[in-house]
mmCIF file of C-alpha atoms in Angstrom:
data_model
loop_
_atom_site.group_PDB
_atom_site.id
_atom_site.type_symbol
_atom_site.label_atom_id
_atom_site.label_comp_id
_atom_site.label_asym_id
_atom_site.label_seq_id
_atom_site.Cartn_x
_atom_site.Cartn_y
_atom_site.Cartn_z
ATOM 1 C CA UNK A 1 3.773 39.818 245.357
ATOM 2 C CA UNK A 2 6.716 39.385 247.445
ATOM 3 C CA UNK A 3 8.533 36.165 247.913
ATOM 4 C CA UNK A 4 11.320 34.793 249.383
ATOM 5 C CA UNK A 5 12.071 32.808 245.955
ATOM 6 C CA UNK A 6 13.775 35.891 244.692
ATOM 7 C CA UNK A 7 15.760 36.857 241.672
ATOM 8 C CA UNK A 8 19.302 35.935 241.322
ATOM 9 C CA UNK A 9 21.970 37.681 243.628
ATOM 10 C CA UNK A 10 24.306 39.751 241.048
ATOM 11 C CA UNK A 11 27.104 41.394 242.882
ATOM 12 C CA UNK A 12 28.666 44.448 241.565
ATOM 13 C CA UNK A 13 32.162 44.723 240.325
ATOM 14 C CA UNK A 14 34.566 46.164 242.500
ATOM 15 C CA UNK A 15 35.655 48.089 239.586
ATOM 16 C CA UNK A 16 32.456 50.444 240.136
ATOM 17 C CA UNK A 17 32.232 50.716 244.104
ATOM 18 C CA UNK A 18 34.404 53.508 246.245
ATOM 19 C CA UNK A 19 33.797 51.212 249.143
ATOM 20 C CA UNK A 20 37.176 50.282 250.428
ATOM 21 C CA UNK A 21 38.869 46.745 249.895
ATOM 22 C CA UNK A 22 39.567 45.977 254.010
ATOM 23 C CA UNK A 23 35.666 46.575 254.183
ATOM 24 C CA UNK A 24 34.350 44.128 251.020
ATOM 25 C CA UNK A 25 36.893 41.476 252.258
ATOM 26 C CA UNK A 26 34.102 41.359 254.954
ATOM 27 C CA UNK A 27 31.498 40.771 252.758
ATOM 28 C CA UNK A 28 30.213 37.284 251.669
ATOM 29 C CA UNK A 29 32.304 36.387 248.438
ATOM 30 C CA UNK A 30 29.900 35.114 246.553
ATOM 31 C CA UNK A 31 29.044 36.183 242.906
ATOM 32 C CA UNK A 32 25.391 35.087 242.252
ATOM 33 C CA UNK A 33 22.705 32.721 243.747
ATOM 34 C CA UNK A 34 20.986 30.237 241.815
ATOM 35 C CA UNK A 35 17.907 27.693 242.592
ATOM 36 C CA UNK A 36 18.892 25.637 239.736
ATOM 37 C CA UNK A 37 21.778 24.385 240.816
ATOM 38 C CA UNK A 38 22.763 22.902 244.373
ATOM 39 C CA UNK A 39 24.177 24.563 247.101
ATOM 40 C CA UNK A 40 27.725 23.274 248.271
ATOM 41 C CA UNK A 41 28.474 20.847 250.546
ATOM 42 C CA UNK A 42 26.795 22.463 254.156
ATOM 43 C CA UNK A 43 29.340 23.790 256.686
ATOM 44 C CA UNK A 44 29.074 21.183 259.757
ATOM 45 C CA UNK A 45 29.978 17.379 258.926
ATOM 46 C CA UNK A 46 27.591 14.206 260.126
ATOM 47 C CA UNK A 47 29.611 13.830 263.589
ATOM 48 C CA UNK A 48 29.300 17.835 264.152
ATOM 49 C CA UNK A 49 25.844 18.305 263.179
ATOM 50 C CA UNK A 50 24.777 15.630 265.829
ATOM 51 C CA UNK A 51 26.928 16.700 268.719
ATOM 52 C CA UNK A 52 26.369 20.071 268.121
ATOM 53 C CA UNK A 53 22.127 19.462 267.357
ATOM 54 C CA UNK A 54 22.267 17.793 271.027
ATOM 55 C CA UNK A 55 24.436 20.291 272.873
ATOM 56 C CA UNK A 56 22.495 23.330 272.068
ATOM 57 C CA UNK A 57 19.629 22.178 273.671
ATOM 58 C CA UNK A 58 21.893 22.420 276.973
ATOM 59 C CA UNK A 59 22.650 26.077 275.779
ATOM 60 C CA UNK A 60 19.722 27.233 277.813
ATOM 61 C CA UNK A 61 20.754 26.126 280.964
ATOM 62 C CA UNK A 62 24.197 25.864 280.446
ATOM 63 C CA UNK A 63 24.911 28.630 277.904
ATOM 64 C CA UNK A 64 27.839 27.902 275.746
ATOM 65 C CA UNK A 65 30.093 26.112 277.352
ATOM 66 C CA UNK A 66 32.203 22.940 277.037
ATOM 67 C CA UNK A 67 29.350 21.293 279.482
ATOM 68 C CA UNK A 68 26.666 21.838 276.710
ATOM 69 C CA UNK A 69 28.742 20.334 274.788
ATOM 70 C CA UNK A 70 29.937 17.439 276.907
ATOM 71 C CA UNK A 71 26.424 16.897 277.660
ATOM 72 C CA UNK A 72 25.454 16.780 274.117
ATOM 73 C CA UNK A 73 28.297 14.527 272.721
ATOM 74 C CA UNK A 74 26.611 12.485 275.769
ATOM 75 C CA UNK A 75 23.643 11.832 274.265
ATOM 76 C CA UNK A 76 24.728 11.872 270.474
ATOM 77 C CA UNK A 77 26.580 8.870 271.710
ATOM 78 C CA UNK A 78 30.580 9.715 271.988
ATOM 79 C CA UNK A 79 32.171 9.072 275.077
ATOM 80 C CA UNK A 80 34.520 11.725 274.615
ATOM 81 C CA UNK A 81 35.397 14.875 272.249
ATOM 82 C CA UNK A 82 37.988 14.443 269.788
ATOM 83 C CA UNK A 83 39.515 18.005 268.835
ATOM 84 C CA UNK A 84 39.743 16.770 265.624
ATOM 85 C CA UNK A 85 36.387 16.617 265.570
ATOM 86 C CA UNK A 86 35.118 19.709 266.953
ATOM 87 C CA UNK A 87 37.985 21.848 266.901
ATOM 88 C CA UNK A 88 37.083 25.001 268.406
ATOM 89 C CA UNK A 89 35.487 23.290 270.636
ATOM 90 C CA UNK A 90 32.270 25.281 272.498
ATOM 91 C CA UNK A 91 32.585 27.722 269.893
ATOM 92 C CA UNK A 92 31.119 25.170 267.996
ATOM 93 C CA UNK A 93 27.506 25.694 269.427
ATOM 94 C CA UNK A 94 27.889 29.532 268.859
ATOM 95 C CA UNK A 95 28.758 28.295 265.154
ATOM 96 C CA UNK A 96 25.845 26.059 264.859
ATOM 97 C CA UNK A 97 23.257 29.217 266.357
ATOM 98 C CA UNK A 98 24.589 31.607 264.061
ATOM 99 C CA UNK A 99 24.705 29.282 260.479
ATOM 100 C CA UNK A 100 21.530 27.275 261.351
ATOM 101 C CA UNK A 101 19.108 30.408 262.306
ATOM 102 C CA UNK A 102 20.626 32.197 259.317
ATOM 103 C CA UNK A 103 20.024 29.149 257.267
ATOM 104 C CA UNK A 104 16.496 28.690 258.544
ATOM 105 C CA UNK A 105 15.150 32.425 257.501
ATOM 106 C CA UNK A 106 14.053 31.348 254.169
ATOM 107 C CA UNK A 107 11.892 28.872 255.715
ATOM 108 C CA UNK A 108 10.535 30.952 258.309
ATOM 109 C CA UNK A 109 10.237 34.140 255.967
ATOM 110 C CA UNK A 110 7.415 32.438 253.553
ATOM 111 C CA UNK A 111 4.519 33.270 255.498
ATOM 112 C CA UNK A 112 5.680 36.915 256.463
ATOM 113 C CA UNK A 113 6.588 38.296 253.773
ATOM 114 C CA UNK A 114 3.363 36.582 251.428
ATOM 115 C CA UNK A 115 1.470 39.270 249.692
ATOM 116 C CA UNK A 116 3.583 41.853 251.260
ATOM 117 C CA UNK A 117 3.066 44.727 249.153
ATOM 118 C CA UNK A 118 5.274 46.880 251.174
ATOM 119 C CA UNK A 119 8.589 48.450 250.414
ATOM 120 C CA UNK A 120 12.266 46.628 250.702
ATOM 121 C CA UNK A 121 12.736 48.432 253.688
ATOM 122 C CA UNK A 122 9.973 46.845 255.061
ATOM 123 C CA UNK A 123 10.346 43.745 254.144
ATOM 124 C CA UNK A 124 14.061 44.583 255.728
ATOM 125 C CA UNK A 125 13.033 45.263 259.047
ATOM 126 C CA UNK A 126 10.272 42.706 259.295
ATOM 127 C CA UNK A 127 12.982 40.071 258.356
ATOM 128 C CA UNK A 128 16.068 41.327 260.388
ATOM 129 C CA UNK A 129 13.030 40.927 263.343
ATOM 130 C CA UNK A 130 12.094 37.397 262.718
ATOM 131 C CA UNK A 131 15.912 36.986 262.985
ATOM 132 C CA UNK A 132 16.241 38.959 266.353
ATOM 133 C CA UNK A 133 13.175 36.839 267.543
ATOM 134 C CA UNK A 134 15.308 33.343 267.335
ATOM 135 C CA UNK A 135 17.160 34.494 270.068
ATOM 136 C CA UNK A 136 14.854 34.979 272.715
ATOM 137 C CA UNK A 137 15.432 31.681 273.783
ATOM 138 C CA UNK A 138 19.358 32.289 274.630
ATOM 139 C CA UNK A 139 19.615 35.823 274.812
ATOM 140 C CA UNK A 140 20.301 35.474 278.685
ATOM 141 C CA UNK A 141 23.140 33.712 277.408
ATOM 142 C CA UNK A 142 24.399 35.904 274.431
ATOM 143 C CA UNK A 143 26.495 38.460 276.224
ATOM 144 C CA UNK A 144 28.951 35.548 276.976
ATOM 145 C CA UNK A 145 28.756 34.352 273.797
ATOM 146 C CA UNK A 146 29.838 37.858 272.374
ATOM 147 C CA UNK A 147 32.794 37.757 274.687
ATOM 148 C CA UNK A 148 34.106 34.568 273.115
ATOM 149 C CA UNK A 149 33.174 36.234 269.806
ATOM 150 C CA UNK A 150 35.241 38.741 270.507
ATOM 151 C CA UNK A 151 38.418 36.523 270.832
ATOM 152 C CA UNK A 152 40.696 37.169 267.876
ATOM 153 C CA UNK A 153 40.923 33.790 266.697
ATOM 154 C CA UNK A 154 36.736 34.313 266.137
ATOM 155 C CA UNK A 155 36.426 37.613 264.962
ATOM 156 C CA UNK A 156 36.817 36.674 261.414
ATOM 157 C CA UNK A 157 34.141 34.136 261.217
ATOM 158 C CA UNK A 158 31.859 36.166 263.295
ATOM 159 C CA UNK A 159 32.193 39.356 261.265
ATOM 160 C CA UNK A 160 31.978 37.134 258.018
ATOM 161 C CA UNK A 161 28.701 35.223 259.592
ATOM 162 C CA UNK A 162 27.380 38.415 260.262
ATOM 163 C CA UNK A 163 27.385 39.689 256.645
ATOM 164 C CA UNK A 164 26.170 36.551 255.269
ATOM 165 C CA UNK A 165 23.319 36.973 257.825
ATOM 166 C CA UNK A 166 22.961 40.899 255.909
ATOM 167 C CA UNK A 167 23.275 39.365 252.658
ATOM 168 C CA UNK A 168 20.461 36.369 253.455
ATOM 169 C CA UNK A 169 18.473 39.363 254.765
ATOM 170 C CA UNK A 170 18.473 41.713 251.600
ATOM 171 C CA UNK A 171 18.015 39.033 249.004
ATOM 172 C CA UNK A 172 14.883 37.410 251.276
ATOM 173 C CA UNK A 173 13.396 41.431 251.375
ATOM 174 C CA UNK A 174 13.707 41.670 247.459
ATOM 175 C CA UNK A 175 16.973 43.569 247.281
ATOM 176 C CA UNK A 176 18.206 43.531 243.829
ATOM 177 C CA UNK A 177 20.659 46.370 243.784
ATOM 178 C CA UNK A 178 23.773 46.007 241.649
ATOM 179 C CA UNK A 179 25.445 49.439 242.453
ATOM 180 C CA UNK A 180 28.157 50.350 245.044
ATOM 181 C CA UNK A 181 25.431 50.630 247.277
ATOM 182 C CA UNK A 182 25.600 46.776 247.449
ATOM 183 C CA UNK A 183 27.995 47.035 249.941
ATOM 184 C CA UNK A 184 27.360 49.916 251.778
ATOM 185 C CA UNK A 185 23.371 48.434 252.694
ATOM 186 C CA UNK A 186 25.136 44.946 253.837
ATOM 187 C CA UNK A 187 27.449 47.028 255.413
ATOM 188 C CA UNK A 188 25.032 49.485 257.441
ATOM 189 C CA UNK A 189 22.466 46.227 257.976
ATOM 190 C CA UNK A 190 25.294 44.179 259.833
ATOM 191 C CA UNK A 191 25.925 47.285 262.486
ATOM 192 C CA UNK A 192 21.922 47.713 262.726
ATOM 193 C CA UNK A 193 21.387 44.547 263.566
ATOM 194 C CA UNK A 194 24.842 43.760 265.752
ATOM 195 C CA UNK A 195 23.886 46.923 267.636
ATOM 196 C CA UNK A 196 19.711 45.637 268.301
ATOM 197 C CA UNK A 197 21.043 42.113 269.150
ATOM 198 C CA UNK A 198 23.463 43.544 271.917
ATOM 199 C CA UNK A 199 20.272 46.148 273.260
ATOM 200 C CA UNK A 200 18.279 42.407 273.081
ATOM 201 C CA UNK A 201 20.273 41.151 275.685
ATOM 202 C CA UNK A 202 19.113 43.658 278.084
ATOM 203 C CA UNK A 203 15.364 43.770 277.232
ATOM 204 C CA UNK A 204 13.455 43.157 280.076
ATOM 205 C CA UNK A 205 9.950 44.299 277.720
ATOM 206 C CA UNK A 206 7.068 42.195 277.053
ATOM 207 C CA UNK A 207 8.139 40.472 273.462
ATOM 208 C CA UNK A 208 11.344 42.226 273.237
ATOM 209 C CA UNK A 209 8.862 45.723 272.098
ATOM 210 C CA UNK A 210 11.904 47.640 273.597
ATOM 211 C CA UNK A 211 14.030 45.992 271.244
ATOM 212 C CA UNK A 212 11.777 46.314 268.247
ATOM 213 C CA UNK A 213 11.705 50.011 268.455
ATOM 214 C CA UNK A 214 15.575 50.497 268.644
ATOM 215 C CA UNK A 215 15.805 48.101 265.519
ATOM 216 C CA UNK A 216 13.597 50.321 263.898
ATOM 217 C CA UNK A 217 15.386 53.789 264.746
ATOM 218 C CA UNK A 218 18.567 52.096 263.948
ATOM 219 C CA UNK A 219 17.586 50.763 260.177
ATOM 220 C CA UNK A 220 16.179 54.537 260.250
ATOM 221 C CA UNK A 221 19.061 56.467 260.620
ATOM 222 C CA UNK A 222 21.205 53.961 258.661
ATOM 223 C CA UNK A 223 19.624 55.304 255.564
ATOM 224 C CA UNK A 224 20.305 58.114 256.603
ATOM 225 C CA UNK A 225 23.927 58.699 257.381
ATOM 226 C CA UNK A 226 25.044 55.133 257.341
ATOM 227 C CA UNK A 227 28.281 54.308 255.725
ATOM 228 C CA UNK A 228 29.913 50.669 255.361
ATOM 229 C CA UNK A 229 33.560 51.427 257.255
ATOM 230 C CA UNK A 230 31.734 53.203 259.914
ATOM 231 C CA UNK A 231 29.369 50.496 260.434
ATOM 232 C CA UNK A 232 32.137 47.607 260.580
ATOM 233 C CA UNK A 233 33.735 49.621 263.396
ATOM 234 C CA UNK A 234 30.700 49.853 265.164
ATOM 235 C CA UNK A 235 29.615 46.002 264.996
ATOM 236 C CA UNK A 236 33.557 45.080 266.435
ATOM 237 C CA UNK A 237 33.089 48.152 269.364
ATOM 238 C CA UNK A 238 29.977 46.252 270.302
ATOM 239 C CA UNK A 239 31.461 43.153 270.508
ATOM 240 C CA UNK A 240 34.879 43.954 272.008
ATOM 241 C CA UNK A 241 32.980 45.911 274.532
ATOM 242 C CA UNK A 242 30.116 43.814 275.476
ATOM 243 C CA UNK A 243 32.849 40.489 275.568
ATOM 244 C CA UNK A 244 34.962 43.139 278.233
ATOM 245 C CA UNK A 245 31.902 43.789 280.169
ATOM 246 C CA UNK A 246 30.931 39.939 280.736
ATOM 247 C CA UNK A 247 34.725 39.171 281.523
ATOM 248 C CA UNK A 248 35.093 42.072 284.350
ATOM 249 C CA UNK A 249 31.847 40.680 285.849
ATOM 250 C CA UNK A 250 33.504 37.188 286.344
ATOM 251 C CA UNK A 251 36.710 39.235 288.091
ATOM 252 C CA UNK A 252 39.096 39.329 285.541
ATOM 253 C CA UNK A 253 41.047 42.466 285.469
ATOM 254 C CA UNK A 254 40.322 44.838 282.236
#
């Protein structure tokens, strides 16, 4: 019976994987996951987590934007925003989509993936969905927030949030590989699903079946000929490019 209460994360040593260094830096560094003892301290502090709670509900409307955010710290109750507080300012709301809809999976995983008797793949797919799904909400707003992404001050933490996102994914679908292949399935995962997010944004099908379909070809051929340097490049071309594309519609000169 599949569950999302899996067996402990082991991650291989690099001593046995031909996957380059540049490409595991990427990768979350992390050696094992436990449920018996707590998780660290969570990566948004009391005054954050409020102002940045309130503010996305403005993302909607406003998408994700210092007037979200102004709005948010509004109702939260601060007059003002203190850099030192939020320091990368409306970033911040891209940070808080990204960690808190990777951090809710587990929860929302439970009744998906019960008696699933299907294969890791599967249980892949159906998972990297459910994620896709917690956009549809914002997704009229995502192309701008993949041209902030693709700043360089952000393109660290959004390429490492991206293969924590893989990681969360694997573990939740019963992946309990301990070979090189480690890396090269978080690896291929983080360009299949960069690659269906960025076709999301242009969906215009009932339920995002359009969307569904190319997440499904893409995990397809991944198997096939994926490999993990390959599919870093690709996840940064898609950002780069689609954070170009939103900037030359607003007139600035690419």
């Amino acid at each position: 019976m599949a569950s999302c209460a899996r067996a402990t994360r082991v991650r291989p040593t690099l001593l046995h994987s031909s996957v380059s260094i540049r490409t595991v830096s990427l990768l979350p560094n992390r050696g094992f996951h436990s449920h018996d003892h707590p998780p660290p301290s969570g990566p948004f502090t009391e005054v954050e987590s409020a102002i940045l709670s309130a503010g996305y509900k403005y993302v909607p409307e406003h998408g994700f934007t210092t007037r979200a955010l102004g709005l948010g710290a509004k109702d939260a109750g601060y007059r003002d925003i203190s850099p030192s507080v939020l320091s990368d300012g409306a970033f911040g709301l891209i940070r808080w989509h990204l960690v808190t809809q990777r951090e809710g999976l587990k929860g929302r995983c439970g009744n998906m993936l019960e008696d699933d008797g299907g294969s890791v793949e599967g249980r892949v797919e159906k998972v990297t969905w459910e994620r896709l799904l917690a956009n549809k909400d914002i997704i009229h707003r995502w192309q701008e927030a993949l041209a902030i992404m693709a700043q360089p001050s952000y393109v660290p933490f959004s390429l490492r949030e991206l293969a924590l996102l893989s990681d969360e994914i694997l573990h939740l679908s019963g992946d309990v590989s301990v070979d090189p292949s480690w890396y090269t399935k978080r690896a291929s995962l983080s360009a299949s699903y960069a690659s269906a997010e960025l076709f999301m944004t242009n969906d215009t099908s009932p339920g995002f079946v359009d969307t569904q379909e190319f997440l499904r070809r893409r995990l397809d051929a991944q198997r096939t000929v994926g490999s993990a340097a390959s599919s870093v490049r690709e996840w940064v071309g898609f950002t780069v490019g689609a954070g170009v594309n939103v900037l030359r519609s607003k007139g600035v000169r690419i």
